[in-house]
PDB file of C-alpha atoms and ligand atoms in Angstrom:
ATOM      1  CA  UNK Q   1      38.841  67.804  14.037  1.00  0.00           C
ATOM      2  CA  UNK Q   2      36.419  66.512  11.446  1.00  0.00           C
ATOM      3  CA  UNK Q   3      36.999  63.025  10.553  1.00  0.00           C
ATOM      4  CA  UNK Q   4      38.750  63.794   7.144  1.00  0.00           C
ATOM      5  CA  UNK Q   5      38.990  67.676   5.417  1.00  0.00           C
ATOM      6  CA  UNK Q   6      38.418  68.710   1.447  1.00  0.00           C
ATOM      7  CA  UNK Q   7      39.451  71.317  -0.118  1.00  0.00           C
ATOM      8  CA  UNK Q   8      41.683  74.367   1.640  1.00  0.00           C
ATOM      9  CA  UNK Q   9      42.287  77.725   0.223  1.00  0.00           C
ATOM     10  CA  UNK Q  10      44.432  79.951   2.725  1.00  0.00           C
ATOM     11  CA  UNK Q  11      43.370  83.620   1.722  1.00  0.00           C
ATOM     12  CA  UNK Q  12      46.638  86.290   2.222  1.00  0.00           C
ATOM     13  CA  UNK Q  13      46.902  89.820   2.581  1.00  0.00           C
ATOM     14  CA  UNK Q  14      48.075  92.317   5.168  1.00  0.00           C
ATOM     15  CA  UNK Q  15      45.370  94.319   6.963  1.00  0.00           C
ATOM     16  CA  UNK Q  16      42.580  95.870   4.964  1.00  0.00           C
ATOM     17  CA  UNK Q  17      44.050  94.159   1.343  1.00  0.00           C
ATOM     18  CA  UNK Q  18      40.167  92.559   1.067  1.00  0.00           C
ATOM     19  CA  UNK Q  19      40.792  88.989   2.271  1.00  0.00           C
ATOM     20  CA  UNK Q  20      37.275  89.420   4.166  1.00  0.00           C
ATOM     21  CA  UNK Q  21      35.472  91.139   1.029  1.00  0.00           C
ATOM     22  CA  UNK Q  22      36.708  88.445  -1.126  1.00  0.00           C
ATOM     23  CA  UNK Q  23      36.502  85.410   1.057  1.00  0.00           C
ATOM     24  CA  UNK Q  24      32.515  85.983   1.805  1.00  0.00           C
ATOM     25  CA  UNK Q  25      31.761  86.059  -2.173  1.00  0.00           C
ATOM     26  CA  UNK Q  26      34.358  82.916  -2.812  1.00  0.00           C
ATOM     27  CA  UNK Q  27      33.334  80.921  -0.262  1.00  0.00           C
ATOM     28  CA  UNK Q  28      29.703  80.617  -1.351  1.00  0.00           C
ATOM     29  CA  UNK Q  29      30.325  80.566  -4.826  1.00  0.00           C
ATOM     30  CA  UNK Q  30      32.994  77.743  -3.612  1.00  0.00           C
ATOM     31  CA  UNK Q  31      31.024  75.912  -1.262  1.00  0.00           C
ATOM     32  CA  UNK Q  32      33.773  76.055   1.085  1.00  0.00           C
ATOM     33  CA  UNK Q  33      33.491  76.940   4.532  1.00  0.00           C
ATOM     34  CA  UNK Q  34      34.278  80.679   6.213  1.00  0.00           C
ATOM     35  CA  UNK Q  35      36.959  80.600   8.723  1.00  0.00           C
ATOM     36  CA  UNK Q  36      38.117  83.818  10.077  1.00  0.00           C
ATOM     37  CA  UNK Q  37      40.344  84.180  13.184  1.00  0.00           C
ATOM     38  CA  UNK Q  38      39.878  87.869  13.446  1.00  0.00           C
ATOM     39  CA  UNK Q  39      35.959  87.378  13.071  1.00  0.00           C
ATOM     40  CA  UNK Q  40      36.247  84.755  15.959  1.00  0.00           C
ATOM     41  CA  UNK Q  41      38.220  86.585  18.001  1.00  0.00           C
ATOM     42  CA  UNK Q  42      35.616  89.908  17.838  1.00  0.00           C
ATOM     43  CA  UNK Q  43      32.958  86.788  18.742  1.00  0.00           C
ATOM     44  CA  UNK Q  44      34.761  86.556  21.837  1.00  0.00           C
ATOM     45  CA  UNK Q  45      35.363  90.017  22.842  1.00  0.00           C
ATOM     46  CA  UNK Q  46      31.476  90.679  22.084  1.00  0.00           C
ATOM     47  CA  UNK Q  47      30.430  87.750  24.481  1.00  0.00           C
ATOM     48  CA  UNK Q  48      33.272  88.494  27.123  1.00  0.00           C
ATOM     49  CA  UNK Q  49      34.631  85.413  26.846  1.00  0.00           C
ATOM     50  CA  UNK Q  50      37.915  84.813  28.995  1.00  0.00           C
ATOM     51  CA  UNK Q  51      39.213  84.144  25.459  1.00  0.00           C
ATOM     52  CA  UNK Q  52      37.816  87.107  24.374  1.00  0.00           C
ATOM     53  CA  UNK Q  53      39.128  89.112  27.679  1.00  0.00           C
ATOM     54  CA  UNK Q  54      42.936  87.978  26.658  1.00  0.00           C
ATOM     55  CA  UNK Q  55      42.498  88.126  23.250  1.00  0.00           C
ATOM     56  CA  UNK Q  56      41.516  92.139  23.611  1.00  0.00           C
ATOM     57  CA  UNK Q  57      44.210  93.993  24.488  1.00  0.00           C
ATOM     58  CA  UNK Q  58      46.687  92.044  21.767  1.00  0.00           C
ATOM     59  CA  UNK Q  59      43.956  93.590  19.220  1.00  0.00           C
ATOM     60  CA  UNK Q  60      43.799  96.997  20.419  1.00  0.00           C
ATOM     61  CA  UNK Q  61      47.550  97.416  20.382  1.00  0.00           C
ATOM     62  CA  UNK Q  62      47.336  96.245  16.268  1.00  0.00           C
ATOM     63  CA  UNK Q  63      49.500  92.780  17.706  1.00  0.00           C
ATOM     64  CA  UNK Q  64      49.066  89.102  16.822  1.00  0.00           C
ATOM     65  CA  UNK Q  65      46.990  87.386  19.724  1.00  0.00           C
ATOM     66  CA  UNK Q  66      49.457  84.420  20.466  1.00  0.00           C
ATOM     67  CA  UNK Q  67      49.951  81.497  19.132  1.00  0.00           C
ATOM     68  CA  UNK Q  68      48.855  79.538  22.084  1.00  0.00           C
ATOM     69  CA  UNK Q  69      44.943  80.770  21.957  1.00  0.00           C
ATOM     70  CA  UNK Q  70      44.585  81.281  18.703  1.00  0.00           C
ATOM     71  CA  UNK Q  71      45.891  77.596  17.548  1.00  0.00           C
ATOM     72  CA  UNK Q  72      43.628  76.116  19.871  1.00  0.00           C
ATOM     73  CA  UNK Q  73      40.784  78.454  18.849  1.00  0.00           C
ATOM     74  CA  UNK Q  74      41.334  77.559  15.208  1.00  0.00           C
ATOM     75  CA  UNK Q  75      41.829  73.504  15.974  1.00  0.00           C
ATOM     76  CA  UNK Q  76      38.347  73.863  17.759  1.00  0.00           C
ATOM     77  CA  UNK Q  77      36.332  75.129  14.653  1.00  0.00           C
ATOM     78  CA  UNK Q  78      38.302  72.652  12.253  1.00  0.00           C
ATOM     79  CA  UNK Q  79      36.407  70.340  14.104  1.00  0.00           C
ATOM     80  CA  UNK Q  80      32.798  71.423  13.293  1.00  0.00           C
ATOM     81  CA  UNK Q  81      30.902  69.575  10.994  1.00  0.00           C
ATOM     82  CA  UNK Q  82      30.800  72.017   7.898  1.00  0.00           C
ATOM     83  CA  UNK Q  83      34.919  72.199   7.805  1.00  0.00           C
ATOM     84  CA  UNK Q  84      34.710  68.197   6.346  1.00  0.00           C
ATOM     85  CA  UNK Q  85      33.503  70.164   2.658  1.00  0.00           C
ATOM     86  CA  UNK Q  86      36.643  72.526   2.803  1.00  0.00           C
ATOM     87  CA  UNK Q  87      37.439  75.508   4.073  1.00  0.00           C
ATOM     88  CA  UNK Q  88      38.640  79.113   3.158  1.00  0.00           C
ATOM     89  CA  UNK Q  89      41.034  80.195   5.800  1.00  0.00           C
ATOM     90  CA  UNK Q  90      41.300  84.517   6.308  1.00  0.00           C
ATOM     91  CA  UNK Q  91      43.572  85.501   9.123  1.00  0.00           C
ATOM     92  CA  UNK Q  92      44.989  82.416   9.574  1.00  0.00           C
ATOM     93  CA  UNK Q  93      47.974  81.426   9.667  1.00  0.00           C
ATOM     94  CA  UNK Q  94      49.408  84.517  10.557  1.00  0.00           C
ATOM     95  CA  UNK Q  95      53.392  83.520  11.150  1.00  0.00           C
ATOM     96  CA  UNK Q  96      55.218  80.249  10.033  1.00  0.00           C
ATOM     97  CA  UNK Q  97      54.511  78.571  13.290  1.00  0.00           C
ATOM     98  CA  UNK Q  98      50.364  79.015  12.810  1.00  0.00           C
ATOM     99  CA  UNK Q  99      51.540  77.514   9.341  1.00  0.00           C
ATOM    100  CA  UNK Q 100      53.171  74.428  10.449  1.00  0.00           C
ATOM    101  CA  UNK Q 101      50.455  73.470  12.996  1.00  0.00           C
ATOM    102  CA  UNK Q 102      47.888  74.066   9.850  1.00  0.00           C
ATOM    103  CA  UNK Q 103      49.765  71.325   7.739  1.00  0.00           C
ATOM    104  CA  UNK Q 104      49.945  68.587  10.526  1.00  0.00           C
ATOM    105  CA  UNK Q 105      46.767  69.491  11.407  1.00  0.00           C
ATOM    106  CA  UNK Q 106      45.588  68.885   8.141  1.00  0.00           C
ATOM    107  CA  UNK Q 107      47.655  66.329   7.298  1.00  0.00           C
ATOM    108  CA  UNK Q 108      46.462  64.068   9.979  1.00  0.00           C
ATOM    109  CA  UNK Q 109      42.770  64.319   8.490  1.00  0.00           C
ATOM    110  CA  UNK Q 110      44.570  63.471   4.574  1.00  0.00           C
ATOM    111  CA  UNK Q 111      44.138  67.148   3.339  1.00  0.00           C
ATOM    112  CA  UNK Q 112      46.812  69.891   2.954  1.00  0.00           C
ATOM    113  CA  UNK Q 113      46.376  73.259   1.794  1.00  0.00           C
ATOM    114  CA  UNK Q 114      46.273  72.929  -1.718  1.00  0.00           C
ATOM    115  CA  UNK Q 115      46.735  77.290  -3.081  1.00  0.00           C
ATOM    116  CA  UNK Q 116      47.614  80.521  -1.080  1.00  0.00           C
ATOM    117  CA  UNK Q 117      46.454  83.364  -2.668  1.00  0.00           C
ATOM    118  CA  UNK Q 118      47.732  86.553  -1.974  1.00  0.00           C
ATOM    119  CA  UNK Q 119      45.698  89.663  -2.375  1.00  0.00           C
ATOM    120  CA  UNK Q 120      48.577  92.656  -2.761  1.00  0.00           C
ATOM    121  CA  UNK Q 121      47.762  96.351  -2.431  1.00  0.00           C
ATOM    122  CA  UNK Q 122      50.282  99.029  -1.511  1.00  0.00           C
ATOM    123  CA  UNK Q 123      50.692 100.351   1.815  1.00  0.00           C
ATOM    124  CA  UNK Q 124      48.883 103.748   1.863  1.00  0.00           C
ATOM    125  CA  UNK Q 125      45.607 102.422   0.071  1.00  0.00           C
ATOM    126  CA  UNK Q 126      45.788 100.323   3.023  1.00  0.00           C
ATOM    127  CA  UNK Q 127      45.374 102.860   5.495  1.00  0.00           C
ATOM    128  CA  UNK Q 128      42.910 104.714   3.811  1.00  0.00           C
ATOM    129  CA  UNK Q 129      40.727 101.568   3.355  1.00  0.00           C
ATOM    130  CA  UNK Q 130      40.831 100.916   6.629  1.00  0.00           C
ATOM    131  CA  UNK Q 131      39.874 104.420   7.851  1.00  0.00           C
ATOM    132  CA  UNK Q 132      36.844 104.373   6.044  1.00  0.00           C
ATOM    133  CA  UNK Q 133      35.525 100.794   6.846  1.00  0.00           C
ATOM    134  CA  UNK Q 134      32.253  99.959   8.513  1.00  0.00           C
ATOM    135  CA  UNK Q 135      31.663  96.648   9.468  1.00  0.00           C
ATOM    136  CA  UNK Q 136      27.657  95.106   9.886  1.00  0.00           C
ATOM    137  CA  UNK Q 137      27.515  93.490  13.791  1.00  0.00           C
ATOM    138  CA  UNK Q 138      25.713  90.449  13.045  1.00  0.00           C
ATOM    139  CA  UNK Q 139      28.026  89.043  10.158  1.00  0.00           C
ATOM    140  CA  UNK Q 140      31.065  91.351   9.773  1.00  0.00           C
ATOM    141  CA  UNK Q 141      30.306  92.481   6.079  1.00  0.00           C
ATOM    142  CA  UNK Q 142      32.656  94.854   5.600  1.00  0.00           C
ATOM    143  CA  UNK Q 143      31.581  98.562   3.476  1.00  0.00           C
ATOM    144  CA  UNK Q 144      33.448 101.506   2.654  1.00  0.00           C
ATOM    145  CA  UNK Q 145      32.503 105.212   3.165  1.00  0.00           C
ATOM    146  CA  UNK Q 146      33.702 105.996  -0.664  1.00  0.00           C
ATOM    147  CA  UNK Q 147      35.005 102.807  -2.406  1.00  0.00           C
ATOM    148  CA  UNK Q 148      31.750 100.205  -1.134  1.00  0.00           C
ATOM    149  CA  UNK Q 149      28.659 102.561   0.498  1.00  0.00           C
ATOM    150  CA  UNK Q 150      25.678 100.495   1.760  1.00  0.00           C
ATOM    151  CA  UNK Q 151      22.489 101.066   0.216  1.00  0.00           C
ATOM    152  CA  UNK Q 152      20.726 102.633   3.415  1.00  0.00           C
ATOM    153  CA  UNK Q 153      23.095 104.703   5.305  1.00  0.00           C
ATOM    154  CA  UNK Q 154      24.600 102.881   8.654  1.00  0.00           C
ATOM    155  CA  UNK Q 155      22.518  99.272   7.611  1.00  0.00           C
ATOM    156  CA  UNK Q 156      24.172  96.489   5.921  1.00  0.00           C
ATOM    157  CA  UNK Q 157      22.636  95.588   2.689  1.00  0.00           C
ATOM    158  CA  UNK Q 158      22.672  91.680   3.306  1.00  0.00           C
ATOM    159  CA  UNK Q 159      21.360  90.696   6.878  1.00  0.00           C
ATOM    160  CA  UNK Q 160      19.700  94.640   7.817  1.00  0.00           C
ATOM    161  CA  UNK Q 161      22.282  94.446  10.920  1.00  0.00           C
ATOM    162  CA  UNK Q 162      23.635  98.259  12.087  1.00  0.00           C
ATOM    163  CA  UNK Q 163      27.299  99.196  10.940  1.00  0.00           C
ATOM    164  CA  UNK Q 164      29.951 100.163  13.244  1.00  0.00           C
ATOM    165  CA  UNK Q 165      34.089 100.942  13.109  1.00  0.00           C
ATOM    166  CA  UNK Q 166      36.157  98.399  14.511  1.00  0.00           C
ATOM    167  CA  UNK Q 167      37.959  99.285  17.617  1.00  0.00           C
ATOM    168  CA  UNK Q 168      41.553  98.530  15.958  1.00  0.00           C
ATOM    169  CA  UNK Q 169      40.757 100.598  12.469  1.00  0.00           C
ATOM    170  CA  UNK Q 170      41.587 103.875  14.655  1.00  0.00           C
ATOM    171  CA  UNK Q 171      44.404 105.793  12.746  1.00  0.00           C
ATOM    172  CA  UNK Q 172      47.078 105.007  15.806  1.00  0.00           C
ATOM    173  CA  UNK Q 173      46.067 101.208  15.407  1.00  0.00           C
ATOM    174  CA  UNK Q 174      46.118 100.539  11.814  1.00  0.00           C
ATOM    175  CA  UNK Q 175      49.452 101.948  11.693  1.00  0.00           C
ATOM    176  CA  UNK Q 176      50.408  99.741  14.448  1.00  0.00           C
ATOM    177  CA  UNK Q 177      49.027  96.917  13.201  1.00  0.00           C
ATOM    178  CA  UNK Q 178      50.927  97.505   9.879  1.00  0.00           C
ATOM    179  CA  UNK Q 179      54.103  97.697  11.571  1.00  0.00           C
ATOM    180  CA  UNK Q 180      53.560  94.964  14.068  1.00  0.00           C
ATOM    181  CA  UNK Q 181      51.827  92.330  11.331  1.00  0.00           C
ATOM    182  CA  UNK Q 182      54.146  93.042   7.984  1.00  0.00           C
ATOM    183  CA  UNK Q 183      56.797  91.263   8.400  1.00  0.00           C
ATOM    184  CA  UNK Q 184      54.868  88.393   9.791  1.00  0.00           C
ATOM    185  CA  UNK Q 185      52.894  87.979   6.457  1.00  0.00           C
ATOM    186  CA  UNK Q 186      56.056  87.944   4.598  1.00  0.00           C
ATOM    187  CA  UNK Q 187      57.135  84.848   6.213  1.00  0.00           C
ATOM    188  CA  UNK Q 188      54.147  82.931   5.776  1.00  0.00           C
ATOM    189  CA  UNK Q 189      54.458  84.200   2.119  1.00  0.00           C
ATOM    190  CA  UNK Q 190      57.979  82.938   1.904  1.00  0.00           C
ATOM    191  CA  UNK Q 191      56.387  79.838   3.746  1.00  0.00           C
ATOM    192  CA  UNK Q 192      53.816  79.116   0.841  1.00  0.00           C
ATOM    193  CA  UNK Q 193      56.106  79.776  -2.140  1.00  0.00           C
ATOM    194  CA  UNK Q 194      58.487  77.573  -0.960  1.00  0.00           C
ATOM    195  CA  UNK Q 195      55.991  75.079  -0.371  1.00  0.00           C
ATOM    196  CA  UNK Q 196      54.515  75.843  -4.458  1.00  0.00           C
ATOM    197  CA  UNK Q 197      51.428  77.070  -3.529  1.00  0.00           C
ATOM    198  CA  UNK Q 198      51.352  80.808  -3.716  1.00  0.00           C
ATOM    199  CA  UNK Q 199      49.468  82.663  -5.650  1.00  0.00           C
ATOM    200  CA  UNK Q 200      49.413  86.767  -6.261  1.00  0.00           C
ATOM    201  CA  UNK Q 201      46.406  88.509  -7.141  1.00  0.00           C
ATOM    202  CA  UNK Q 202      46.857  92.821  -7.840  1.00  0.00           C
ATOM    203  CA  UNK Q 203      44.190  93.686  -4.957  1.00  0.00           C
ATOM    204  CA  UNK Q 204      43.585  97.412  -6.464  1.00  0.00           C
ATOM    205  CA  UNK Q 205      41.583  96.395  -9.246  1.00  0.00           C
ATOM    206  CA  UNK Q 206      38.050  97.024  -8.124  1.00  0.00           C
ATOM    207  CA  UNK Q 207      36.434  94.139  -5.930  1.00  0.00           C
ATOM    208  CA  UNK Q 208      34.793  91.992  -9.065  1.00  0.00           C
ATOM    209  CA  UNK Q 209      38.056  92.197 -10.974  1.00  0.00           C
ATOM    210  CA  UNK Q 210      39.630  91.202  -7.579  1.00  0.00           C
ATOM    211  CA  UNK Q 211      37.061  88.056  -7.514  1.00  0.00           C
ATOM    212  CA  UNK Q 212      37.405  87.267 -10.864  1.00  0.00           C
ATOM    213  CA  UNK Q 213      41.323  86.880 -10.405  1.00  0.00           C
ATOM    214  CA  UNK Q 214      41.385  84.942  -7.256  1.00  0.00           C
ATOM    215  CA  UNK Q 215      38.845  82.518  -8.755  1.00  0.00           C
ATOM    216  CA  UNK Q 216      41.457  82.102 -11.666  1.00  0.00           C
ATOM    217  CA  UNK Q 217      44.048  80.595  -9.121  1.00  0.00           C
ATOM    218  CA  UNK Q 218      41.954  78.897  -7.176  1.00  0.00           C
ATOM    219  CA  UNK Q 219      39.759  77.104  -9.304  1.00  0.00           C
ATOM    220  CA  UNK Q 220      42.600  75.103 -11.452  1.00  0.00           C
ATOM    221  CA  UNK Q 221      44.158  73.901  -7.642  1.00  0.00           C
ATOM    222  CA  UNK Q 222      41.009  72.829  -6.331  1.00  0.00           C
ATOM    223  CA  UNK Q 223      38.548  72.227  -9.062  1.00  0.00           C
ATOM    224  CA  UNK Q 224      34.642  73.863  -9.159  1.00  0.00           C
ATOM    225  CA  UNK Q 225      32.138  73.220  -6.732  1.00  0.00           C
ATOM    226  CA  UNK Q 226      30.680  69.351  -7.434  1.00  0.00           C
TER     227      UNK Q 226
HETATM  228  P1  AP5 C 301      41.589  90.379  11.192  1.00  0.00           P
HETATM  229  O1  AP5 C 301      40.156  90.593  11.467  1.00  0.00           O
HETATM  230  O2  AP5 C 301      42.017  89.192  10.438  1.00  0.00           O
HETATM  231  O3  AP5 C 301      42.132  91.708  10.526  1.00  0.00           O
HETATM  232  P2  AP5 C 301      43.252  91.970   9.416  1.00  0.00           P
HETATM  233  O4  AP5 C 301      44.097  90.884   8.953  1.00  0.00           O
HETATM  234  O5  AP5 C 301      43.969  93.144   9.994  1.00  0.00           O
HETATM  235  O6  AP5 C 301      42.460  92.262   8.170  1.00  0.00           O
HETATM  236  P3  AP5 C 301      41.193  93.139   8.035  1.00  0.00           P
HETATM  237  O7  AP5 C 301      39.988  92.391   8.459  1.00  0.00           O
HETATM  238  O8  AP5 C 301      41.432  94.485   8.694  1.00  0.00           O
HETATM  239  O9  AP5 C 301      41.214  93.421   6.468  1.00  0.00           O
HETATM  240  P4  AP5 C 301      40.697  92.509   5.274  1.00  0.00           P
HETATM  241  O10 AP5 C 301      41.880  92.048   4.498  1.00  0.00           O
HETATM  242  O11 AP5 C 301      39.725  91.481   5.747  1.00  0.00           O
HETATM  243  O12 AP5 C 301      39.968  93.635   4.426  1.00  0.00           O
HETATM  244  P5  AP5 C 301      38.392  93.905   4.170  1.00  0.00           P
HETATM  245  O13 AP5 C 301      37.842  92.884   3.237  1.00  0.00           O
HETATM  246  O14 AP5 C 301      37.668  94.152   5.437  1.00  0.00           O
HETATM  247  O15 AP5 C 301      42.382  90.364  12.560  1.00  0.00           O
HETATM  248  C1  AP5 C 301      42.117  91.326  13.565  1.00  0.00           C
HETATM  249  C2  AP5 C 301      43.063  91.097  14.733  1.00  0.00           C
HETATM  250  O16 AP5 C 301      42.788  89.812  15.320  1.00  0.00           O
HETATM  251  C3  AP5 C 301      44.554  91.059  14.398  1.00  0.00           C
HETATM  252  O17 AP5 C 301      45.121  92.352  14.360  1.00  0.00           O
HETATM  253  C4  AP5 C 301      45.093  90.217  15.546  1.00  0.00           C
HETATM  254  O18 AP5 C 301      45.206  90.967  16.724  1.00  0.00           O
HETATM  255  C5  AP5 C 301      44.000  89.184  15.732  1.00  0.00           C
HETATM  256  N1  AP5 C 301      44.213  87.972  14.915  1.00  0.00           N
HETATM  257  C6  AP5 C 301      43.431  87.527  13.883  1.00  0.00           C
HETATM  258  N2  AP5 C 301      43.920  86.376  13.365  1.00  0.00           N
HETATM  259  C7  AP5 C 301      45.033  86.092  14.082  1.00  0.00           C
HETATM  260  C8  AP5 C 301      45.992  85.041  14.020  1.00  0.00           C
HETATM  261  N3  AP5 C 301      45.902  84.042  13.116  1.00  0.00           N
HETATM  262  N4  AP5 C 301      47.021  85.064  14.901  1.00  0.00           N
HETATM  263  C9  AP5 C 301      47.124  86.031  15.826  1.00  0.00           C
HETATM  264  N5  AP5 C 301      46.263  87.061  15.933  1.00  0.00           N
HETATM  265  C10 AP5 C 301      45.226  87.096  15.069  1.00  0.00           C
HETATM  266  O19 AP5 C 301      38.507  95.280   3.323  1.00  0.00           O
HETATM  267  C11 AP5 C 301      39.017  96.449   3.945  1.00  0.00           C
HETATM  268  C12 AP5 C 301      38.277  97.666   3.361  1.00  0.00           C
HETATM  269  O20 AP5 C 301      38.634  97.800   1.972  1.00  0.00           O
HETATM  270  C13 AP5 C 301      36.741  97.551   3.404  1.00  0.00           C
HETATM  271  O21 AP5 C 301      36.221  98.818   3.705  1.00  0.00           O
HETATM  272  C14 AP5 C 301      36.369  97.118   1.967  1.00  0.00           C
HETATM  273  O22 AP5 C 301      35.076  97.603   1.591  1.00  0.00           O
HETATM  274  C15 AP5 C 301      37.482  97.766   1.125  1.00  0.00           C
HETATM  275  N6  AP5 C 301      37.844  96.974  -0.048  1.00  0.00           N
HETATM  276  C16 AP5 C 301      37.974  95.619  -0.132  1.00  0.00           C
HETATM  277  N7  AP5 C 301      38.373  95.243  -1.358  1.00  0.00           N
HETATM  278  C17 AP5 C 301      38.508  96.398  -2.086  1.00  0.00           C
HETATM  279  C18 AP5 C 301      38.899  96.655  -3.433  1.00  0.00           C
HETATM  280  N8  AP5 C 301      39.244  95.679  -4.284  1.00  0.00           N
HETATM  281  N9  AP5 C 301      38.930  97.958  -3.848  1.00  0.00           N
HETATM  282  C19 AP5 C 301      38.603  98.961  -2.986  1.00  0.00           C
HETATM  283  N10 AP5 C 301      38.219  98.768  -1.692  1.00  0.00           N
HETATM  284  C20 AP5 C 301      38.182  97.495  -1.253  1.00  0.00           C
HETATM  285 MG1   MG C 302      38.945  90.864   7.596  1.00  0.00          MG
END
């Protein structure tokens, strides 16, 4: 890890509630760093990595990759350079052990995670969000086919990289990934309302609204970009 960490925001929501959406606009309007496990994980499985070769057949069956890889994936981009600012966590942690090695992990470089906003949306705008996402290869900036169209068919507006369907956002997946991943984000809920950080945003407002609401609880725990 970094010598010492800033600010952490730890972005929840089950599959498809917008945690990538709204973590790309927050965290450059933040100045905190990016960190997705999911994004890091399709990384791998692009390159072939043998992380990425284990790490594959967890996400095709909608499960959590576990705990072993994924900590130590996590740990390892802690440790870059441009995590010492802050950082806005999406994917991770994804069950209350993930959680626990977050806060020593933290705690050891005198941060903590200091709100846990959670974006809710109901369970069948879920599916149909996630049916109709297309995803740009170079950065992962996610569209949608009615709610969030690209200017130019099939090209993402921001870096001109070609838009493709994830692997795990086939109907049989999502609705094994819901059933699999549910109850998981419930406990890390529990986990950050215990701990009097949570947050709740209403996720079905339209994705400015959505922004405009997550900056409202963030902003007062962390303060504005310096
Ligand atoms: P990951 O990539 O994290 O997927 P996820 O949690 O299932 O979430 P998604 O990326 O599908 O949804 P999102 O909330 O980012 O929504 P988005 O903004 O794209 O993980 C993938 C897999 O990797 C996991 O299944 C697991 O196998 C593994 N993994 C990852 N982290 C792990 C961990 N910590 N431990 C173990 N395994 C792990 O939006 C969805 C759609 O909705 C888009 O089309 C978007 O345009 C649209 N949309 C967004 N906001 C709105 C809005 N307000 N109104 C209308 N439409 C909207
Ligand atoms: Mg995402």
């Amino acid at each position: 890890m970094t010598a010492s960490i800033g600010r952490v925001v730890v972005l929840l929501g089950a599959p498809g509630a917008g945690k990538g959406t709204q973590a790309q606009i927050l965290s450059e309007k933040l100045g905190l760093a990016h960190v997705a496990t999911g994004d890091l994980f399709r990384a791998a499985v692009r390159d072939q990595t043998p992380l990425g070769v284990t790490a594959k057949g967890f996400m095709d069956r909608g499960e959590l990759v576990p705990d072993a890889v994924t900590i130590e994936m996590l740990l390892e981009r802690l440790a870059k350079p441009d995590a010492e600012a802050g950082i806005l966590l999406d994917g991770f942690p994804r069950n209350t052990a993930q959680a626990e090695v977050l806060d020593k992990a933290l705690g050891d470089k005198g941060g903590r995670v200091n709100v846990a906003p959670l974006i809710e949306v109901p369970e069948p705008e879920l599916v149909s969000r996630l049916g109709g996402r297309w995803i740009c290869r170079a950065q992962g900036h996610p569209y949608h086919l009615q709610g969030k169209p690209p200017k130019q068919a099939g090209i993402c507006d921001v870096d001109g990289s070609e838009l493709y369907q994830r692997d795990d956002d086939k109907p049989e997946t999502v609705q094994a990934r819901l059933r699999q991943q549910l109850g998981a984000l419930e406990q890390v809920v529990g986990y950050y309302r215990d701990h009097g950080v949570l947050a709740t945003v209403d996720g079905t407002t339209g994705i400015e609204n959505v922004s405009k609401d997550l900056l409202a609880a963030i902003e007062p725990a962390i303060g504005s970009r310096s």
